Each structure stands twice: as C-alpha cells, then as structure tokens.
Coordinates of C-alpha atoms in Angstrom, one line a residue:
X1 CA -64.1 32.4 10.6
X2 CA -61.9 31.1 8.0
X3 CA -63.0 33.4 5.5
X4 CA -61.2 35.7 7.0
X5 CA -58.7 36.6 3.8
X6 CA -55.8 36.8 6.5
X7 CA -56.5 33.0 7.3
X8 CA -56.0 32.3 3.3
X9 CA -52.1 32.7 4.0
X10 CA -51.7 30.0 6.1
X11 CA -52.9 28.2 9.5
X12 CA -56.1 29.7 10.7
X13 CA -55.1 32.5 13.9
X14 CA -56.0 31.1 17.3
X15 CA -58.4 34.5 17.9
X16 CA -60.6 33.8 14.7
X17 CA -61.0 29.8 15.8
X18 CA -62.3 31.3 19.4
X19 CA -64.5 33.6 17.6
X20 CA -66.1 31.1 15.3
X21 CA -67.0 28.7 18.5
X22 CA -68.4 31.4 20.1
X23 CA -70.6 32.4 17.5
X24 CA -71.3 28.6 16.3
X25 CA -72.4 27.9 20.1
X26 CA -74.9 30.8 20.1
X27 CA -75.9 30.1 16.3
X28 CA -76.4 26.2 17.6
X29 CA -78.7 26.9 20.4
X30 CA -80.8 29.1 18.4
X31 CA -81.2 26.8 15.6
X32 CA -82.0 23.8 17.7
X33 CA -84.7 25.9 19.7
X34 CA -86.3 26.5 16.0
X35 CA -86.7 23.2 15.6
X36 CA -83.3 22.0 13.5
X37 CA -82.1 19.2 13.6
X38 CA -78.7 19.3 11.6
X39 CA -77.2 21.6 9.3
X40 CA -75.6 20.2 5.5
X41 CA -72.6 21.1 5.1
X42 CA -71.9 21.9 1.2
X43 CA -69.6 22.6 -1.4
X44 CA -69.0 21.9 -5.3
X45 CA -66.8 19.5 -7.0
X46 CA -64.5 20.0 -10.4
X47 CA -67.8 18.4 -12.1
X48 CA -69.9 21.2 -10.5
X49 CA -71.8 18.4 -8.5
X50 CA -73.0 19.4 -5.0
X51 CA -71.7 17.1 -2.0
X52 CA -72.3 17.1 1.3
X53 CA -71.9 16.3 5.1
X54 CA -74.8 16.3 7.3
X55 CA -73.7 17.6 11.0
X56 CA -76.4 17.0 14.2
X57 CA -77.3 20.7 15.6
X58 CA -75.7 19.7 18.6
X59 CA -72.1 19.2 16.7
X60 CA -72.2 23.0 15.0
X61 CA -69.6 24.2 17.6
X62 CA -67.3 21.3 17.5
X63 CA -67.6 21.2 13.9
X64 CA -66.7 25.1 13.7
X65 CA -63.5 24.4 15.6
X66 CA -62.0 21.7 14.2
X67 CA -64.3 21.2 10.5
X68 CA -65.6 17.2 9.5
X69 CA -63.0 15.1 7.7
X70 CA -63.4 14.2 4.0
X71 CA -61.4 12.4 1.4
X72 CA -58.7 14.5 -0.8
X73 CA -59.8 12.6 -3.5
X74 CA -63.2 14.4 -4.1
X75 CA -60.5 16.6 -6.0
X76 CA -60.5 14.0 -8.6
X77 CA -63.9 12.1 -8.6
X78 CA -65.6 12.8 -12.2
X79 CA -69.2 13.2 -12.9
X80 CA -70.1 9.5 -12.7
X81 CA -68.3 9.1 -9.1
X82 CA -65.2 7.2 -10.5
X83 CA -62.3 8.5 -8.9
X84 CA -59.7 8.8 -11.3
X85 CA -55.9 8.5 -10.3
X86 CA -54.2 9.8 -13.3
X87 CA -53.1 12.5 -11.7
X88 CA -50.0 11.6 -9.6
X89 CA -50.6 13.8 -6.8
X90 CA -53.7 12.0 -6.2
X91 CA -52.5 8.5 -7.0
X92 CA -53.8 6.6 -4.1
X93 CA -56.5 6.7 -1.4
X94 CA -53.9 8.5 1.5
X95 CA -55.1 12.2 2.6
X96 CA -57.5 13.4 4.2
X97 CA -58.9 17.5 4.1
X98 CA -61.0 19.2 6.6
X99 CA -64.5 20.8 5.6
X100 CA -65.6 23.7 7.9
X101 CA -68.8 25.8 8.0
X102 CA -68.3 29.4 6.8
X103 CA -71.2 30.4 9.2
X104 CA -72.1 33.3 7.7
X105 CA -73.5 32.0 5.0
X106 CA -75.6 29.6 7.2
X107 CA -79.3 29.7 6.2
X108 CA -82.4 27.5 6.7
X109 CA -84.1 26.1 4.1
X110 CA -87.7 26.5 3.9
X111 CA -87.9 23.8 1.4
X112 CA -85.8 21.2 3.5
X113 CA -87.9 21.4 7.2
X114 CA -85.5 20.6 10.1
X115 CA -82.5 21.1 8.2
X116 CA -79.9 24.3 7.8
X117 CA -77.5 25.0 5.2
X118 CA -73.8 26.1 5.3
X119 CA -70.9 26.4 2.4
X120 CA -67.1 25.0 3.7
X121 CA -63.6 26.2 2.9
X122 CA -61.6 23.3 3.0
X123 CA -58.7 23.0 5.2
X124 CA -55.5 20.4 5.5
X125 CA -55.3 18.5 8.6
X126 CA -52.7 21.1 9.5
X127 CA -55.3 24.2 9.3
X128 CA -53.4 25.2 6.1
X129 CA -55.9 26.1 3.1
X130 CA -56.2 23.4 0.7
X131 CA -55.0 23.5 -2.7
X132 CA -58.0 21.6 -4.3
X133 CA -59.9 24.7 -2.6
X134 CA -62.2 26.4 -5.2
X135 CA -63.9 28.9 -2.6
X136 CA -60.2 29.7 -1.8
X137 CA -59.7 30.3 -5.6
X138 CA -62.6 33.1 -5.5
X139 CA -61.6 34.5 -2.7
X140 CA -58.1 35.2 -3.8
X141 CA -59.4 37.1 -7.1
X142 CA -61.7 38.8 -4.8
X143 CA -59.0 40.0 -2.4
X144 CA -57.1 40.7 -5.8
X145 CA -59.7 43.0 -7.2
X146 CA -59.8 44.8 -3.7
X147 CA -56.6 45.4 -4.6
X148 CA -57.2 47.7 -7.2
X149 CA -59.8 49.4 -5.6
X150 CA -62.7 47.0 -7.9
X151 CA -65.8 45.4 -5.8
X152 CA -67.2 42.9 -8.2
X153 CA -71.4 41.6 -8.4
X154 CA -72.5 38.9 -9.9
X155 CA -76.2 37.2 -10.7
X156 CA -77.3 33.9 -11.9
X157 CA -79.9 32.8 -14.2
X158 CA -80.7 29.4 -14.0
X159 CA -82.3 27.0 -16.3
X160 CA -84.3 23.8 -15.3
X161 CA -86.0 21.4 -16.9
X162 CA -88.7 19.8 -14.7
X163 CA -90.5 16.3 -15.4
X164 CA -92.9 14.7 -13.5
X165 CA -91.7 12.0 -10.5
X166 CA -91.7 9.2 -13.8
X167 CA -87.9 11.3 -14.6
X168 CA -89.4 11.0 -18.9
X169 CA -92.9 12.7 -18.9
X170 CA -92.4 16.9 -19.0
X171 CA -94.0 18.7 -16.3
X172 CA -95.5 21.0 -19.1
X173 CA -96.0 21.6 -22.7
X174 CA -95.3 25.2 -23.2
X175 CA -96.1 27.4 -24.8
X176 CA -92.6 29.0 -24.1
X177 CA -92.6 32.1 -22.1
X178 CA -96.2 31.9 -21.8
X179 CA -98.4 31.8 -18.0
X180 CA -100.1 28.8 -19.7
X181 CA -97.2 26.5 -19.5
X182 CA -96.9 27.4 -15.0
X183 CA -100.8 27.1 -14.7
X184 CA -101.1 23.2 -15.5
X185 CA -98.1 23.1 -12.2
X186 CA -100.9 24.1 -9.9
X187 CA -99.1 25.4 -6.4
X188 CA -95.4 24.8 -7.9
X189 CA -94.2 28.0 -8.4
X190 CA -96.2 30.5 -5.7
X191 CA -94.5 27.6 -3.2
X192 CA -91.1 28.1 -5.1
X193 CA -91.3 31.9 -4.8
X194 CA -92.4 31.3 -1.1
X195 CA -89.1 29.0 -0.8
X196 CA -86.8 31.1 -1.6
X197 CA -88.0 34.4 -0.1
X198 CA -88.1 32.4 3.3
X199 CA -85.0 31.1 3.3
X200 CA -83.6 35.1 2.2
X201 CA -82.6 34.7 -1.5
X202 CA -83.4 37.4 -3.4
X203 CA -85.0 36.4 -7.0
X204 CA -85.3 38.6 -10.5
X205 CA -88.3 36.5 -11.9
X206 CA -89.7 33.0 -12.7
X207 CA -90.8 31.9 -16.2
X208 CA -91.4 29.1 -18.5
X209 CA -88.3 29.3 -21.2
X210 CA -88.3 27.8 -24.2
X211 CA -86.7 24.1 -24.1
X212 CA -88.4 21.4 -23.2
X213 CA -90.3 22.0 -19.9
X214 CA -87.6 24.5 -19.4
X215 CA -88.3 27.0 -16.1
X216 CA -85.9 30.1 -15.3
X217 CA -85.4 31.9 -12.3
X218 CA -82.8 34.7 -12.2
X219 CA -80.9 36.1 -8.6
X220 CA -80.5 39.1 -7.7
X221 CA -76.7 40.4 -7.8
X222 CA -74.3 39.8 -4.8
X223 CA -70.8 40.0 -4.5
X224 CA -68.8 36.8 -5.9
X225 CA -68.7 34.6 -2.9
X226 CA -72.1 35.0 -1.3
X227 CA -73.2 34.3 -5.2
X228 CA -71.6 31.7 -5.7
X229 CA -73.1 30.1 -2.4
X230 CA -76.6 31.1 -3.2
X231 CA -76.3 29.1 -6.7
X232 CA -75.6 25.9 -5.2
X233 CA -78.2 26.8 -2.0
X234 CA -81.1 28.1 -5.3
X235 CA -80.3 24.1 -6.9
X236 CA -81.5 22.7 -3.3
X237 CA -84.6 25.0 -3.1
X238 CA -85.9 23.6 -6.2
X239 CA -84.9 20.6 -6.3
X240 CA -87.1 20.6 -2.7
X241 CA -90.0 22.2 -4.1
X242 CA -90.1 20.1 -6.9
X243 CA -90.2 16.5 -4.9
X244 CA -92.7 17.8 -2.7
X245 CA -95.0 18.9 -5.7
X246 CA -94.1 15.3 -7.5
X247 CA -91.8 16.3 -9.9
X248 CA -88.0 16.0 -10.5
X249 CA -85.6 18.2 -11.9
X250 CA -83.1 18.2 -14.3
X251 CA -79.9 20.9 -14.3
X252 CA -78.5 19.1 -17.2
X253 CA -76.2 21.0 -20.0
X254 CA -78.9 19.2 -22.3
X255 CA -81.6 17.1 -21.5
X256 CA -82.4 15.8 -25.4
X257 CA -79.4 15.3 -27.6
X258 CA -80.8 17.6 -30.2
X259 CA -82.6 20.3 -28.0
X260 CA -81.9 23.7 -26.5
X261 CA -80.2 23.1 -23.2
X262 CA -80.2 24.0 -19.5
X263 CA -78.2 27.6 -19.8
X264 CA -76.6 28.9 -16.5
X265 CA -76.0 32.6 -17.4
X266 CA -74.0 34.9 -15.3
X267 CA -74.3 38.5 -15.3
X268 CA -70.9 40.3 -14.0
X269 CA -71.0 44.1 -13.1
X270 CA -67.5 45.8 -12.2
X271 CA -67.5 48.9 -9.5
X272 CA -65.4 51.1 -7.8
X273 CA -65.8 53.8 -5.3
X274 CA -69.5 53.1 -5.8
X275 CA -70.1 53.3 -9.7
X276 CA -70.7 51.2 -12.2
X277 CA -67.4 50.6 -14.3
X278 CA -69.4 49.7 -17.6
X279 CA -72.0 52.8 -17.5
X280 CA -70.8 55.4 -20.1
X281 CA -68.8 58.4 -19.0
X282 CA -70.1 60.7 -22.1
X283 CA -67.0 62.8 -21.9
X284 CA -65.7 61.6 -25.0
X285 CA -63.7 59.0 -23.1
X286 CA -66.0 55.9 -23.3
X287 CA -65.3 52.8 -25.6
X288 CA -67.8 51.1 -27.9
X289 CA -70.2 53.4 -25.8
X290 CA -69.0 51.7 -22.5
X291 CA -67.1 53.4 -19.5
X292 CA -63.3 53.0 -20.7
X293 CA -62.5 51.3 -17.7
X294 CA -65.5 49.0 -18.2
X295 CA -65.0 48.4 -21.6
X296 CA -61.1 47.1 -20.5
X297 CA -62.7 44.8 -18.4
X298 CA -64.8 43.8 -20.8
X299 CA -61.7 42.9 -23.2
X300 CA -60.0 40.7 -20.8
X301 CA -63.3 38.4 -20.3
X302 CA -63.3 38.6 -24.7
X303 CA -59.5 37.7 -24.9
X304 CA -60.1 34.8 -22.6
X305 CA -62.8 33.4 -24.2
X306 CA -61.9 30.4 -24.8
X307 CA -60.7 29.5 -21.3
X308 CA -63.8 30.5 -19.7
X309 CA -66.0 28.4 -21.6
X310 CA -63.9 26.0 -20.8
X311 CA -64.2 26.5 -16.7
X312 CA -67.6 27.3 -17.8
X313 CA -69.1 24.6 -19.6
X314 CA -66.5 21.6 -18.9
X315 CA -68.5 18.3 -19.3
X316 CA -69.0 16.5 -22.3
X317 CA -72.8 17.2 -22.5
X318 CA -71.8 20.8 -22.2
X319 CA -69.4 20.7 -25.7
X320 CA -72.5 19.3 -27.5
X321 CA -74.6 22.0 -25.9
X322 CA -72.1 25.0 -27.6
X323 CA -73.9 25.4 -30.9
X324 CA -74.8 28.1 -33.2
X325 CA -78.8 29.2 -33.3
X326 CA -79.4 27.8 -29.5
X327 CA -78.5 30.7 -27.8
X328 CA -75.9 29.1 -26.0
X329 CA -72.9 31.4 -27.2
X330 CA -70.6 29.4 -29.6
X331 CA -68.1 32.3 -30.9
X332 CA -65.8 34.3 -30.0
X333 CA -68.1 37.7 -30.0
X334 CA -69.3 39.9 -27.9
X335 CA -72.4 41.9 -28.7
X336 CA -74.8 44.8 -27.2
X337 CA -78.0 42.4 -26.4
X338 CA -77.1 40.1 -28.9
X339 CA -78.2 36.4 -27.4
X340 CA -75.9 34.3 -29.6
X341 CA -73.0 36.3 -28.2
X342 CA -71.0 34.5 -25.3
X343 CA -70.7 38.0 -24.0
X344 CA -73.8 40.0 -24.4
X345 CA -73.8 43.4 -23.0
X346 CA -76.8 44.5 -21.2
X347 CA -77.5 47.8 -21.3
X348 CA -78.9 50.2 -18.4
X349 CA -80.1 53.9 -18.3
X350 CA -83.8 54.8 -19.0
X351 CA -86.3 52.9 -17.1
X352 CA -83.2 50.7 -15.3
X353 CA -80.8 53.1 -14.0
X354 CA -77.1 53.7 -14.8
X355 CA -76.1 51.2 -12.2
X356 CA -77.5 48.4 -14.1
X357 CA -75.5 48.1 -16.8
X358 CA -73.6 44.6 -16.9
X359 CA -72.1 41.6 -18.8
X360 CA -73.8 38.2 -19.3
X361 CA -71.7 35.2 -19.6
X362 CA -73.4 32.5 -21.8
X363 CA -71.2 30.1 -22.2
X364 CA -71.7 28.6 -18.3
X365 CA -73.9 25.5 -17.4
X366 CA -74.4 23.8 -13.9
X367 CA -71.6 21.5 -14.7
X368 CA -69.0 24.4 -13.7
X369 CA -67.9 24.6 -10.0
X370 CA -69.9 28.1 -9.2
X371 CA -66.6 29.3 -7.2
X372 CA -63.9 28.5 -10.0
X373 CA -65.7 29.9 -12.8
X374 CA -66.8 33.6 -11.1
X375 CA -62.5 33.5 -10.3
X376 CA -62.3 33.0 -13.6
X377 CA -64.2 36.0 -14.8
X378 CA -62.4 37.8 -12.3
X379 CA -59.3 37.4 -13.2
X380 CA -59.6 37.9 -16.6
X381 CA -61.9 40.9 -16.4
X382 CA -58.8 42.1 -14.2
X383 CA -56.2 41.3 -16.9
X384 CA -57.8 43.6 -18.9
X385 CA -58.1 46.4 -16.6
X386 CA -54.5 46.0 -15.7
X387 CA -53.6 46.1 -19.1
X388 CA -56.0 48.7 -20.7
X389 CA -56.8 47.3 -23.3
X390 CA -60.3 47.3 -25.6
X391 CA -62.5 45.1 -27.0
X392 CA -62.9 44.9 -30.6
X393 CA -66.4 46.4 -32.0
X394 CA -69.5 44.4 -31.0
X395 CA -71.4 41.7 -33.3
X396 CA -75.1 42.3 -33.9
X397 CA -75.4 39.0 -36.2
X398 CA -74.9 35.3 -35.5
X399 CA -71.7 34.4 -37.1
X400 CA -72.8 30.6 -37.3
X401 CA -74.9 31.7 -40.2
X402 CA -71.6 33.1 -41.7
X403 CA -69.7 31.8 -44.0
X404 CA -66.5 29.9 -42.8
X405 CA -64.0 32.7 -44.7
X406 CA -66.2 35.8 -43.5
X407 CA -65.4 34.8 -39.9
X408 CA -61.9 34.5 -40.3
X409 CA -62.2 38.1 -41.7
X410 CA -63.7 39.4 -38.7
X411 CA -61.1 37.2 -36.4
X412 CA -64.0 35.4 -34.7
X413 CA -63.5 32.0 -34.0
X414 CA -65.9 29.3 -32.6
X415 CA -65.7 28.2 -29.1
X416 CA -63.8 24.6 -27.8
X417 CA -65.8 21.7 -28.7
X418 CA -63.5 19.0 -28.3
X419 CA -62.0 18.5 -25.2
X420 CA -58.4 18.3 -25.7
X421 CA -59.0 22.1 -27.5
X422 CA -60.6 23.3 -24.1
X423 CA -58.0 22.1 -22.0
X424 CA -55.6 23.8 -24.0
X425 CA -57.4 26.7 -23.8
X426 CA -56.9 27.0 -19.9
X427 CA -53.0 26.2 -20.4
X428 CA -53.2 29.1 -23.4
X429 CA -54.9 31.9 -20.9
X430 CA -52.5 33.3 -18.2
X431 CA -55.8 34.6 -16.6
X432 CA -57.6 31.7 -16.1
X433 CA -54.5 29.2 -15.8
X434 CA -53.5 31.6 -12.4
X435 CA -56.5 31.0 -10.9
X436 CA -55.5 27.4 -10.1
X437 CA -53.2 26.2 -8.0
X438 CA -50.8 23.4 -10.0
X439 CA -52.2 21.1 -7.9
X440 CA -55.7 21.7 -8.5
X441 CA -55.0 22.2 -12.6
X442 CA -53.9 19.0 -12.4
X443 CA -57.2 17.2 -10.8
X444 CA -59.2 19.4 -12.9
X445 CA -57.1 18.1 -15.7
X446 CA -57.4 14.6 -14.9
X447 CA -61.4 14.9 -13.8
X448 CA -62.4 16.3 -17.7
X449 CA -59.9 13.5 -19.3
X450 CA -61.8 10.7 -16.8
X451 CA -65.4 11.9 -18.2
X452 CA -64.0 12.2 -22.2
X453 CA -62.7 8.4 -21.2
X454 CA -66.4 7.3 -19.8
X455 CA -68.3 9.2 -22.8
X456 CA -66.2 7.2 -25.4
X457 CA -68.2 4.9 -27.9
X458 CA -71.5 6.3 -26.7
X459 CA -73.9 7.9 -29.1
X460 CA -75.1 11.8 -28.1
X461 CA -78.2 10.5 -27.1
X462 CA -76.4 8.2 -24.2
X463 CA -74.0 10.6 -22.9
X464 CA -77.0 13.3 -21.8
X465 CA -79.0 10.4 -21.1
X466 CA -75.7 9.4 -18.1
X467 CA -76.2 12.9 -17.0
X468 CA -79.9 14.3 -16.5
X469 CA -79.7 13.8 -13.0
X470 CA -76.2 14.7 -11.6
X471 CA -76.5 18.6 -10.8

C-alpha cells in the first residue's frame, strides 16, 4: 500500500502496487459477496470539509493499482466551494492528482447500507506523493517521532449540534448533561452507539453537552493516522444516523452567533518504549508534577500556541468561536483540568491508571483538516522534546476575567482572532510552518484569505448562518 513510509520518498515500488491488487482483489470479492455495492473514497480539504469519490465494488482492484483522478485544485477550493487562484501555483484549471484507497483503513458503514469506506493518499500522475497531501503531512511527523523512539495516541471529542429535518427547530431542549435531553430522541442514540460499534470504532461516551442541542461523543485513542481517519469516518456515522431518525446535523464552529460552539477536542498522549511520557517519574526529576520528558513535550505544544489554533480552528466562524468564559480556550495557558485552558492537562493515576495521563487540545473545531492539525501537534510536541525545554507553571484561573495589565504580567496572551494575526502565526512557528510543504502553505494561505474575502460585510449572525451545514 502506499502508506508504506518507504513509498513517501518518491514513486510507489513495483512489489507494494502488486501487493495492494492482490489484497484489493480478495478485499473486493468479499465485500461484494456481503452485499456492497461501492466503496467512498474520502479525504479532507484545507477547510476541513469531507469530499469524496464513489468507486463500484467491482472497480476496488483497478482503483488500488492505479487510484481515481481528481482535480489539483481541491488544494485551493474554500469553504463555500469557490476555487480561488490567488495562489500562483494553482493559477489555472491544468493538473490533475491521483486518489488511492489506503485499504487498511477500509470499513463498512453500518449507518450507510451497501456502501464501504476508505481514506486516500494522494498521488501525482507520476506516482510521486502530492504536495497538497495532508495524510502525507501526518505521516512524515509520524515517521519523525519514530525517529526518536516516540509512538504518539490521539482521541477526539466531538461536538454536534442536532435539529430536526426543518435544519431551525433543536432536536432537544436540555437540560445540559442531563438523560432527559436523549430521552425526547427516542431510538437516536442506542442506534448511534449500535452504528459505530458495528462498523469497529471504539467510543468513550455519548452525552447531551451544554450548547444548544449540543451531543458529544468522545473516541477511544489510536495512533495519529488511524485517528485521524476515524474522525472524518465518526462525522459520516452520525450524520447517517441522524437522517435516518429525521434529524440533521450541524458540525459547525458555532451554530448561533452568540452561543457556545461545536468544540472538537483532541487529547494527545506521548510514549516510548511502552510508557506514558507525561505520567510522573516521582524521583525528583518530574516537571510541574509531569514526567520531564512529558512536560518538554508539553512546552513545545504551549510555545506554539498560536500556530496551532490556527491549523486548529482556521475558518472565520471559528475566530468568533475563540472567546473567554465558553470553554473554547482563548489564551495562551495551559492548566491541570482547567477547561478555559487551550492546553488542559488531564490527569491519570487512581481509579484511571498511570497510562492515562494526556493533553487536551481546545482550541480545534471540525473546520481543521484532521490530518494537518494532529502533524501539527506532533511537530511541535517534538520541538520541545528535541529541545528540552519546560513549560511555564500552570493556570488554575481564566485570564479573560483578568485584567488586561495582570496578563501581560504573567506573559499570557490571547489567542489569533483576526485572520491576518493567525496566518502569521503559522509563518512565526518553525514547528508548525515545517509541516507544510511550500506548496501546500501556500493553498492553505490562499484558501483562509478566499473565506476572510467571502465573510466581508456580513454581520456575525450571517457568516455561521453560511456555514451550519458544511462539515
């Protein structure tokens, strides 16, 4: 398969295309003898938008060998579909990439009958690895991290809100974190929990948050790529279950201009030679009560900041979603459990174990490409091992209810708001910059300015209004 990390350096080896038709031919028959029909081939774009090729059953092994063909300009389509040429490299409608089906991550659907689901690297023509590539991105922090000897997990929480097929009338009323607000969804969320433990995704929990008809459910841990998959595969399970039931979803940043918004929170563990990096040492070494190593790679996430919230939360509804008191991380903290922190430290030991000690990253939103962000929070958790540094102490308070002069006592900043300020932030962070190839920051570049250019002149209201229904 082309996720061999070999195949990243250049044209995919002869053996490894024999392989992968061998394996799609088998994986074919099997599927179509189960009664599917076709299998969606998906991936994410800059916007963090899902898009997709539907391939008949009959096609997998074809498809395997030589991938589907796809526009290069999905690099620079924003969130409303206008494909923006600002960005020289992608000036005109010439080029063409291949998609092709990383098949083990194939998995049937239970919510989507007749139909299974595979994630695609993308590929030039050529069988080189495309430079727009954002699985590519994460796989080349991954194989950096193996490196050094670090295996990294990662697990989502994801934040919907659900309305009824109308797309205005909540699907319930609360009360927030309560059984009352599921019970008025009748068979909704025992046919969600049956959705996803048939099609093999492990979840944490489902519950009724505390926005407006606001649901969570939280995945288990995995390492960075088969995460990342399983977030955009979790977005079609729901979104399945909820049109069968009559209801539709949003993923929005915010679904009311004044409201709390749709959180995507991921929780980042770092290991080697099978222990948890963060989990104390108690030898007089640890930092901030953290493993030293742990709490290095902890630093390099706070350092960078910024730039992750940036990869994080990129749209324009997701800048108006970064406020103080909404729990959506605005500054430039990290804390021990704190939820206004961007970084919030969870803790393990006692009833949880020593293995479950890991960071949660607040300042994320379904508008970030799953693949680019986790490379992100790799890279810069690795800057900070590399570098050995350590974090400065944790914040227990929300410094939005500080005063402007105690925060610049404490060197905490708030988080980019305004566009032009987040995508300096990315130039200003070696880290995160380096997980782009100049190509890609430069349609990534071009995307965020295409979206600031559609938002201008409308009101709050108008710009989460244009995109409730996008993720």
């Amino acid at each position: 398969m082309a996720n061999d990390l070999d195949a990243l350096a250049g044209v995919v080896p002869a053996d490894q295309v024999t392989g992968r038709l061998t394996e799609a031919g088998r994986l074919a028959e099997e599927l179509s003898e189960q009664g599917i029909s076709g299998v969606v081939l998906y991936w994410a774009d800059n916007n963090g938008i899902p898009r997709s090729r539907t391939v008949p059953i009959q096609r997998l092994p074809r498809v395997a060998e030589e991938g589907v063909g796809v526009t290069v300009l999905f690099a620079v389509f924003d969130s409303h579909d206008a494909i923006t040429h600002s960005y020289g490299g992608l000036s005109t409608a010439s080029g063409e990439r291949r998609i092709v089906p990383d098949l083990s991550g194939l998995r049937t659907v239970a919510s989507a009958p007749g139909l299974a689901y595979a994630p695609v690297d993308q590929f030039r023509v050529s069988g080189e690895v495309s430079e727009y590539d954002q699985r590519a991105a994460l796989r080349r922090q991954v194989e950096r991290a193996e490196q050094q000897g670090i295996e990294l997990r990662f697990g989502y929480e994801i934040e919907f809100s659900l309305f009824r097929a109308d797309g205005s009338t909540p699907a319930h009323s609360g009360p927030a974190y309560s059984p009352h607000a599921l019970t008025v969804l009748g068979d909704f969320q025992a046919d969600l929990l049956r959705a996803f433990a048939e099609t093999g995704l492990e979840l944490n929990q489902v519950h009724a948050e505390y926005g407006l008809a606001q649901l969570e459910v939280s995945l288990r841990p995995a390492e960075p790529l088969r995460a990342a998959d399983e977030q955009l595969l979790a977005r079609q399970i729901i979104h399945g279950v909820a049109h069968r039931h009559g209801y539709r979803v949003s993923f929005a940043p915010l679904v009311t201009a004044e409201g709390v918004g749709n959180g995507w929170h991921v929780h980042v563990s770092p290991w080697r030679d099978g222990r948890n990096l963060l989990t104390p040492a108690g030898d007089g070494s640890d930092v901030h009560g953290l493993g030293r190593d742990g709490a290095a790679f902890l630093a390099g996430l706070h350092r960078n900041l910024p730039a992750l919230s940036a990869v994080g939360a990129p749209s324009v509804p997701s800048l108006l979603r970064l406020r103080p008191g909404y729990f959506a991380g605005a500054h430039t903290i990290w804390g021990v459990e704190n939820r206004e922190a961007p970084l919030r430290l969870v803790q393990g030991g006692g009833l949880l174990g020593e293995g479950q000690w890991n960071i949660e990253f607040k300042s994320s939103d379904a508008s970030a490409n799953p693949y680019l962000l986790l490379a992100a929070l790799i890279s810069a958790g690795l800057s900070g091992l590399e570098e050995g540094t350590a974090p400065p102490p944790p914040v227990a308070e929300d410094p939005g209810t500080w005063t402007e002069e105690q925060r610049a006592e404490r060197g905490i900043g708030a988080l980019p708001t305004d566009p032009e300020d987040a995508d300096a932030a990315i130039d200003d962070s070696a880290a995160v910059s380096a997980v782009f190839t100049p190509e890609h920051r430069e349609a990534f570049r071009a995307v965020r300015a295409s979206d600031v250019a559609w938002a201008d002149g409308l009101t709050d209201a108008e710009i989460v209004a244009g995109h409730l229904w996008l993720y």
